[in-house]
Coordinates of C-alpha atoms in Angstrom, one line a residue:
X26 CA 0.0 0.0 0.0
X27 CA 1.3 3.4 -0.7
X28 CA 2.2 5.9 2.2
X29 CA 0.4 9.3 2.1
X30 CA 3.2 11.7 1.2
X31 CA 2.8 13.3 4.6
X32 CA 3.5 10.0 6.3
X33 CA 6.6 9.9 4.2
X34 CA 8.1 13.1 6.0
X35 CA 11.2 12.2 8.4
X36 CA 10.4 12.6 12.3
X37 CA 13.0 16.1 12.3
X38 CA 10.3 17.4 10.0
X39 CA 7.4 16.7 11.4
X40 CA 8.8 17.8 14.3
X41 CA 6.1 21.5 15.1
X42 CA 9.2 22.9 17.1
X43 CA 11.0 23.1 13.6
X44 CA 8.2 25.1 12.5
X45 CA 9.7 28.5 11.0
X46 CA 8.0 30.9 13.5
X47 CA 9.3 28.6 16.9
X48 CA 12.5 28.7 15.1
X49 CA 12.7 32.3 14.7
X50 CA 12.1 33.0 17.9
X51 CA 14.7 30.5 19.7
X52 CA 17.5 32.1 17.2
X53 CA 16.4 35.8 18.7
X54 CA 16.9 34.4 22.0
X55 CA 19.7 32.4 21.5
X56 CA 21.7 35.9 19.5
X57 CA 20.4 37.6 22.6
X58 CA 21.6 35.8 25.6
X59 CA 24.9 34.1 24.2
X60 CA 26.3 35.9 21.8
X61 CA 25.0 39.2 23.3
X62 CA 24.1 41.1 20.3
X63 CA 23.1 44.7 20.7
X64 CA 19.3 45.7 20.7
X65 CA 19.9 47.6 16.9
X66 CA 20.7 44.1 15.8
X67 CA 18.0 42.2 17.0
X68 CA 15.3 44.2 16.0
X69 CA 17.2 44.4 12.3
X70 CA 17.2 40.2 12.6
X71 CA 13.5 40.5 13.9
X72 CA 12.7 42.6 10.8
X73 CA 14.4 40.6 8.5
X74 CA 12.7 37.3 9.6
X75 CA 10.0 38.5 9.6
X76 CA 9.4 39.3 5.9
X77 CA 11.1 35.6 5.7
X78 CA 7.9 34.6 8.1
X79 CA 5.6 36.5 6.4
X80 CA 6.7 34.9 2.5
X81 CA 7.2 31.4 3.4
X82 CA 4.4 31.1 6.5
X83 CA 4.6 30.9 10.0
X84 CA 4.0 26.8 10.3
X85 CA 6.4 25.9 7.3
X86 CA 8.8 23.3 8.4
X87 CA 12.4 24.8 8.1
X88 CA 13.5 21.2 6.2
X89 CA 10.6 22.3 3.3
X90 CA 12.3 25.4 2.8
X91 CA 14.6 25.7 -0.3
X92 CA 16.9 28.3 -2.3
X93 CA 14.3 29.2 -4.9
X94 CA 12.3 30.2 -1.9
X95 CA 14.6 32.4 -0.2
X96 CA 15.5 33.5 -3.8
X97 CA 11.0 34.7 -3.9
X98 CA 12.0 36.5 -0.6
X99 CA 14.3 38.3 -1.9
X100 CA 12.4 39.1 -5.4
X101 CA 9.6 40.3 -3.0
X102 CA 12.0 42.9 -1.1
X103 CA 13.0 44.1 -4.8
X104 CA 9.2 44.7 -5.5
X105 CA 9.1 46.8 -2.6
X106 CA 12.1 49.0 -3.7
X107 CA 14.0 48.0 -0.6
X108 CA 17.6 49.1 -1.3
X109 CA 20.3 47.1 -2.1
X110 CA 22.0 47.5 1.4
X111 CA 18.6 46.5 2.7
X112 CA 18.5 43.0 0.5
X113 CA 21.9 42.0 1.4
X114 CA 21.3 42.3 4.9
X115 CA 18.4 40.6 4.3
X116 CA 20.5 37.8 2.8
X117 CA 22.8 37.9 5.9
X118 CA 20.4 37.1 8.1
X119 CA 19.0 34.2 6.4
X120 CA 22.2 33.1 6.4
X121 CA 22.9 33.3 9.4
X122 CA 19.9 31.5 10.6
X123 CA 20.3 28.3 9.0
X124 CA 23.8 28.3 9.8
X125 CA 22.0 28.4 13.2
X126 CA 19.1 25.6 12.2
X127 CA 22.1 23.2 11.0
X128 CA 24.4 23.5 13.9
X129 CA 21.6 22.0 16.0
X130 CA 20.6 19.8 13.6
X131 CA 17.5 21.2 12.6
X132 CA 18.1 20.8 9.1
X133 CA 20.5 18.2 7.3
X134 CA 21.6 20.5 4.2
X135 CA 21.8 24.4 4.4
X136 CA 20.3 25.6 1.2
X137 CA 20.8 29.3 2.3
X138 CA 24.6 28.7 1.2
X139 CA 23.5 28.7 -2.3
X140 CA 22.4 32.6 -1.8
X141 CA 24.2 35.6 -3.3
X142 CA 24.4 38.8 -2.3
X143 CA 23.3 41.5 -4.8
X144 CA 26.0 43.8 -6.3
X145 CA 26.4 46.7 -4.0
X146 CA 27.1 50.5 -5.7
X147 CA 30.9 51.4 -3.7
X148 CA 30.3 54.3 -1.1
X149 CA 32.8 55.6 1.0
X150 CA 32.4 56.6 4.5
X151 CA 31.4 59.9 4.8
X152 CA 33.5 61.8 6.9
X153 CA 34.4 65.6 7.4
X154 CA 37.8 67.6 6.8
X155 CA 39.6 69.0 9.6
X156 CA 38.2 72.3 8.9
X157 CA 35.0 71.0 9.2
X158 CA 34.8 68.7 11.9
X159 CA 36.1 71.7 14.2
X160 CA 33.5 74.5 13.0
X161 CA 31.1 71.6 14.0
X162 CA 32.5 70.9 17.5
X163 CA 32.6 74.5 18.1
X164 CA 29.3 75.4 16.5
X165 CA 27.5 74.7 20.2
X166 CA 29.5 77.4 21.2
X167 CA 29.5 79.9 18.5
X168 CA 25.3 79.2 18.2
X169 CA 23.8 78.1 21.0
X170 CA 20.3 76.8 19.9
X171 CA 19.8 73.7 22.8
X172 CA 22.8 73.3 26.0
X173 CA 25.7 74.5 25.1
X174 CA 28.5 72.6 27.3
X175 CA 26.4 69.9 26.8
X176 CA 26.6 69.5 23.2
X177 CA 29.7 70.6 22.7
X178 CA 31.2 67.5 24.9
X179 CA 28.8 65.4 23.3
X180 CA 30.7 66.5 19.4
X181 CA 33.9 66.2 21.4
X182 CA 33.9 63.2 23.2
X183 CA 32.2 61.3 19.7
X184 CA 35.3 62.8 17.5
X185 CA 37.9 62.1 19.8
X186 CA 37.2 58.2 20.9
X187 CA 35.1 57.4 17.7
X188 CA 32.7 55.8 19.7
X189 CA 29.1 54.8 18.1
X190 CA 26.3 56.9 19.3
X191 CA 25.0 54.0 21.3
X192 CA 28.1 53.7 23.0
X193 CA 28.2 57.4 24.0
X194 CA 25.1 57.3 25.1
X195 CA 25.3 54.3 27.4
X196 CA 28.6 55.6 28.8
X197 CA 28.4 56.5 32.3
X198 CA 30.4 58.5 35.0
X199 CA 31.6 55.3 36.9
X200 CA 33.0 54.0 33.4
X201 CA 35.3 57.4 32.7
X202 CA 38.7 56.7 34.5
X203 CA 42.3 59.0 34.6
X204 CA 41.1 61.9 35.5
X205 CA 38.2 61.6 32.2
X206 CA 40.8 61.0 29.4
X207 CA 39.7 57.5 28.9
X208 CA 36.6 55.2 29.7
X209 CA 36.0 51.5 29.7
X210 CA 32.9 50.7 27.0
X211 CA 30.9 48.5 26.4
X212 CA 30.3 47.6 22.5
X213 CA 28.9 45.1 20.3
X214 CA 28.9 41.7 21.0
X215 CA 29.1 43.4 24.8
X216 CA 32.9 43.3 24.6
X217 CA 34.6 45.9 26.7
X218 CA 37.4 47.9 25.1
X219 CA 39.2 51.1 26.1
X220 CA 38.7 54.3 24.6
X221 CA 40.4 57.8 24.9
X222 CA 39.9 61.6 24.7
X223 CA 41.8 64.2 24.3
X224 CA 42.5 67.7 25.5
X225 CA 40.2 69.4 23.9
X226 CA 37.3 66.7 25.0
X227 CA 38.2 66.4 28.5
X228 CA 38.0 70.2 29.0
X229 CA 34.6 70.1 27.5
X230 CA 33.2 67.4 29.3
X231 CA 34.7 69.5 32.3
X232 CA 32.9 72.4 32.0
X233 CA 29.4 69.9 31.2
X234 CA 29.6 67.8 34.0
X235 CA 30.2 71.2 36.5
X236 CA 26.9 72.8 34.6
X237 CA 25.3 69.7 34.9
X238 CA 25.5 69.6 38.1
X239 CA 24.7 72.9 39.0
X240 CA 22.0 72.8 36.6
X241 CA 20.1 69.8 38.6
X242 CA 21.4 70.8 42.3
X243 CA 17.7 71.5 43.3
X244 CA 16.3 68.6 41.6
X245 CA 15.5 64.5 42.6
X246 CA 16.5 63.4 39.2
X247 CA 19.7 64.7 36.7
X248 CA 22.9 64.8 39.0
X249 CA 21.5 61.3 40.1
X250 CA 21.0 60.1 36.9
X251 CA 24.2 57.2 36.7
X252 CA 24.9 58.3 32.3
X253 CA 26.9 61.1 31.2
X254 CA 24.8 63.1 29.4
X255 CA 21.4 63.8 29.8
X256 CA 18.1 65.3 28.5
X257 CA 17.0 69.3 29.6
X258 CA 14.6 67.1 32.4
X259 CA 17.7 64.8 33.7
X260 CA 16.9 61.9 31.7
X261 CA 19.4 59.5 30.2
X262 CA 19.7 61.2 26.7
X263 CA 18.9 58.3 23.5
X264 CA 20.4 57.9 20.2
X265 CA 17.1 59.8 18.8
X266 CA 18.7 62.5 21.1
X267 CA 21.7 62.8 20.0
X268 CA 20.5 62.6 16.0
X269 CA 18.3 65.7 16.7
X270 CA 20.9 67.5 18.3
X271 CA 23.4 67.0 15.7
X272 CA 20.4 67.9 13.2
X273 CA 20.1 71.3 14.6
X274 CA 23.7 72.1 15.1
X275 CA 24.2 70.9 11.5
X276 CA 21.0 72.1 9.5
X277 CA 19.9 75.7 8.6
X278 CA 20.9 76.9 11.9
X279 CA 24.2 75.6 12.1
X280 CA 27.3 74.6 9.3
X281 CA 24.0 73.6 6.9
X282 CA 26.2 70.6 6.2
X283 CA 23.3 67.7 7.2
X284 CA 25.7 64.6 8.5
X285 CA 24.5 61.7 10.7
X286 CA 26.0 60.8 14.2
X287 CA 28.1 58.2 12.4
X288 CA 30.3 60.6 10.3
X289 CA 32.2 61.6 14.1
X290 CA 33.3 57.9 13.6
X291 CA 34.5 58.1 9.7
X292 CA 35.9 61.0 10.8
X293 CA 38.4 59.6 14.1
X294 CA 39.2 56.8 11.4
X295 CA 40.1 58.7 8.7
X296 CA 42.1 60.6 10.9
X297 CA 43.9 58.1 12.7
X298 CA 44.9 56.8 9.1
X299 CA 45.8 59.6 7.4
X300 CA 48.2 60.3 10.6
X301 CA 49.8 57.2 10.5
X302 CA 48.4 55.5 13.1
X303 CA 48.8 51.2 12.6
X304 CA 45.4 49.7 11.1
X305 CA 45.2 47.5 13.9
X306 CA 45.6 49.9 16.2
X307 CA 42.5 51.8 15.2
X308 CA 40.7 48.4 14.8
X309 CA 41.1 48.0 18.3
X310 CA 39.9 51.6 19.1
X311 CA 37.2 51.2 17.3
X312 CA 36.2 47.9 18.2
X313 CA 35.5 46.4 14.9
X314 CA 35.9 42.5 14.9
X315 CA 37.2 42.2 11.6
X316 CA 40.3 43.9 10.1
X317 CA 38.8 44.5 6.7
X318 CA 35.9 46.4 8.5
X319 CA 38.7 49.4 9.4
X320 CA 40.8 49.4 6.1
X321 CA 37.2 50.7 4.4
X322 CA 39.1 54.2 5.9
X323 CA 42.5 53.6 4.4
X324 CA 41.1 56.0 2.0
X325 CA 43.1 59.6 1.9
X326 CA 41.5 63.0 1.6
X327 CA 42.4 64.7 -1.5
X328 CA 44.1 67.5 0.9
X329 CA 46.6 64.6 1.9
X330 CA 47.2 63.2 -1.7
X331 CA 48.2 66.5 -2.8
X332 CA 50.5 67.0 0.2
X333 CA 52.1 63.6 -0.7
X334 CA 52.6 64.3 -4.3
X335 CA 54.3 68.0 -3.9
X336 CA 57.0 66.6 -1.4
X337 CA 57.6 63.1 -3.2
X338 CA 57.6 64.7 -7.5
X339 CA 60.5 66.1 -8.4
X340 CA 58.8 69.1 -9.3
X341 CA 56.1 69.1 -6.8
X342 CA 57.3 72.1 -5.3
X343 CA 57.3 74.3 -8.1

């Protein structure tokens, strides 16, 4: 007698806890609580599975799934004029996932090793000349639209340690150490790594923390508040904080040169290189995992190139 082609299927697939949706969620939990990822990195795999839930179904098994389905995933994401950045992370997460699904054995062959990223335009990092980045950092002073010490530590502190914005705002007064020319943070992955500020930052974060503190003498909340900077009520500031600050300081009422919190970090890179400093150094500074993450700023400004022609041409100097 022939078998119903149901009764065919292995016991690993008829397994419901190899269902797609119970799957998803054990791989959020398990990027979460062992390998520590931050919360911007969760909610972009939650995103991403997502449109992988919503395509394939909730209850399909994770065995049923093949490349030609992943592949109407990511013709779906096209339809919907997702960028190509968007796709490929898109791809990298599904990746990821059943490199998860076959490391426990919940599937026998990984058919999302057969996926290609799409062809990515090349874009360097943005980042801002030296004239530039220090009209910015002293635009809080020169135009003081929200708190002035504030903001300027904020620019500061975010040029001279090229921290992320999450990590700046996370960063709090227990974690600043030697007299506040270095602090112990806390990056992706949650690994710790040392970063450092200079002169110019350490005065500024001088004359915050003193206003800060005079600012909030009266009140329950502010000097309390265990994060370096705060809101104008005393509240840990957020990334969204930060973006609008930087928004103001760099739209119509500031340099009107609109750049994201981000471009503090191009900018400490592309500094660091263009000085000399060893590639590995600034890895480590940064935090990147992987080398070929920092030589993306190996890249020269045109100011340097020229500088390096007119001493090493014979006639450069004429």
């Amino acid at each position: 007698m022939q078998k119903k082609r149901g009764a065919m299927k292995t016991d690993m697939e008829q397994n419901p806890d190899r269902a797609l949706s119970a799957l998803c969620d054990e791989f959020l939990i398990y990027q979460e609580s062992v390998r520590g990822l931050s919360n911007n990195s969760l909610i972009a795999y939650k995103n991403d599975l997502l449109h992988l839930k919503e395509i394939l179904g909730n209850n399909c098994q994770i065995a049923d799934v093949k490349a030609e389905d992943i592949r109407g995933c990511i013709a779906s994401l096209s339809k919907q004029k997702k960028s190509n950045a968007s796709i490929n992370r898109f791809i990298s997460t599904v990746r990821t996932f059943f490199a998860y699904c076959r490391k426990f054995d919940y599937i026998s062959n990984n058919v999302a090793l057969e996926i290609h990223n799409v062809k990515m335009p090349v874009h360097m990092p943005a980042f801002l000349t030296g004239p530039e980045i220090d009209a910015l950092c002293d635009e809080p002073v020169v135009n003081e639209i929200l708190w002035q010490t504030r903001d300027k530590a904020i620019f500061e502190m975010m040029y001279s340690s090229g921290c992320r914005v999450g990590e700046i705002v996370s960063l709090k007064i227990s974690d600043l150490e030697h007299n506040n020319s270095s602090a112990i943070i806390t990056g992706k992955g949650k690994k710790d790594r040392r970063v450092y500020f200079e002169e110019d930052a350490q005065y500024a974060l001088k004359n915050y923390l003193s206003d800060r503190k005079r600012r909030f003498a009266l009140k329950k909340i502010g000097d309390k508040t265990p994060e370096v900077f705060v809101n104008q009520q005393g509240h840990a500031l957020t990334t969204g904080g930060v973006r609008y600050i930087l928004s103001r300081y760099s739209g119509v009422e500031g340099t009107r040169h609109h750049i994201s919190p981000h471009a503090f970090r191009h900018t400490f890179a592309t500094s660091m290189l263009s000085s000399g400093a060893d590639v590995r150094m600034v890895q480590e500074m940064l935090g990147h995992s992987s080398i070929s993450t920092t030589q993306r700023y190996t890249h020269i400004t045109t100011e340097k190139l020229i500088d390096i022609y007119n001493r090493a041409h014979p006639h450069g100097k004429k």
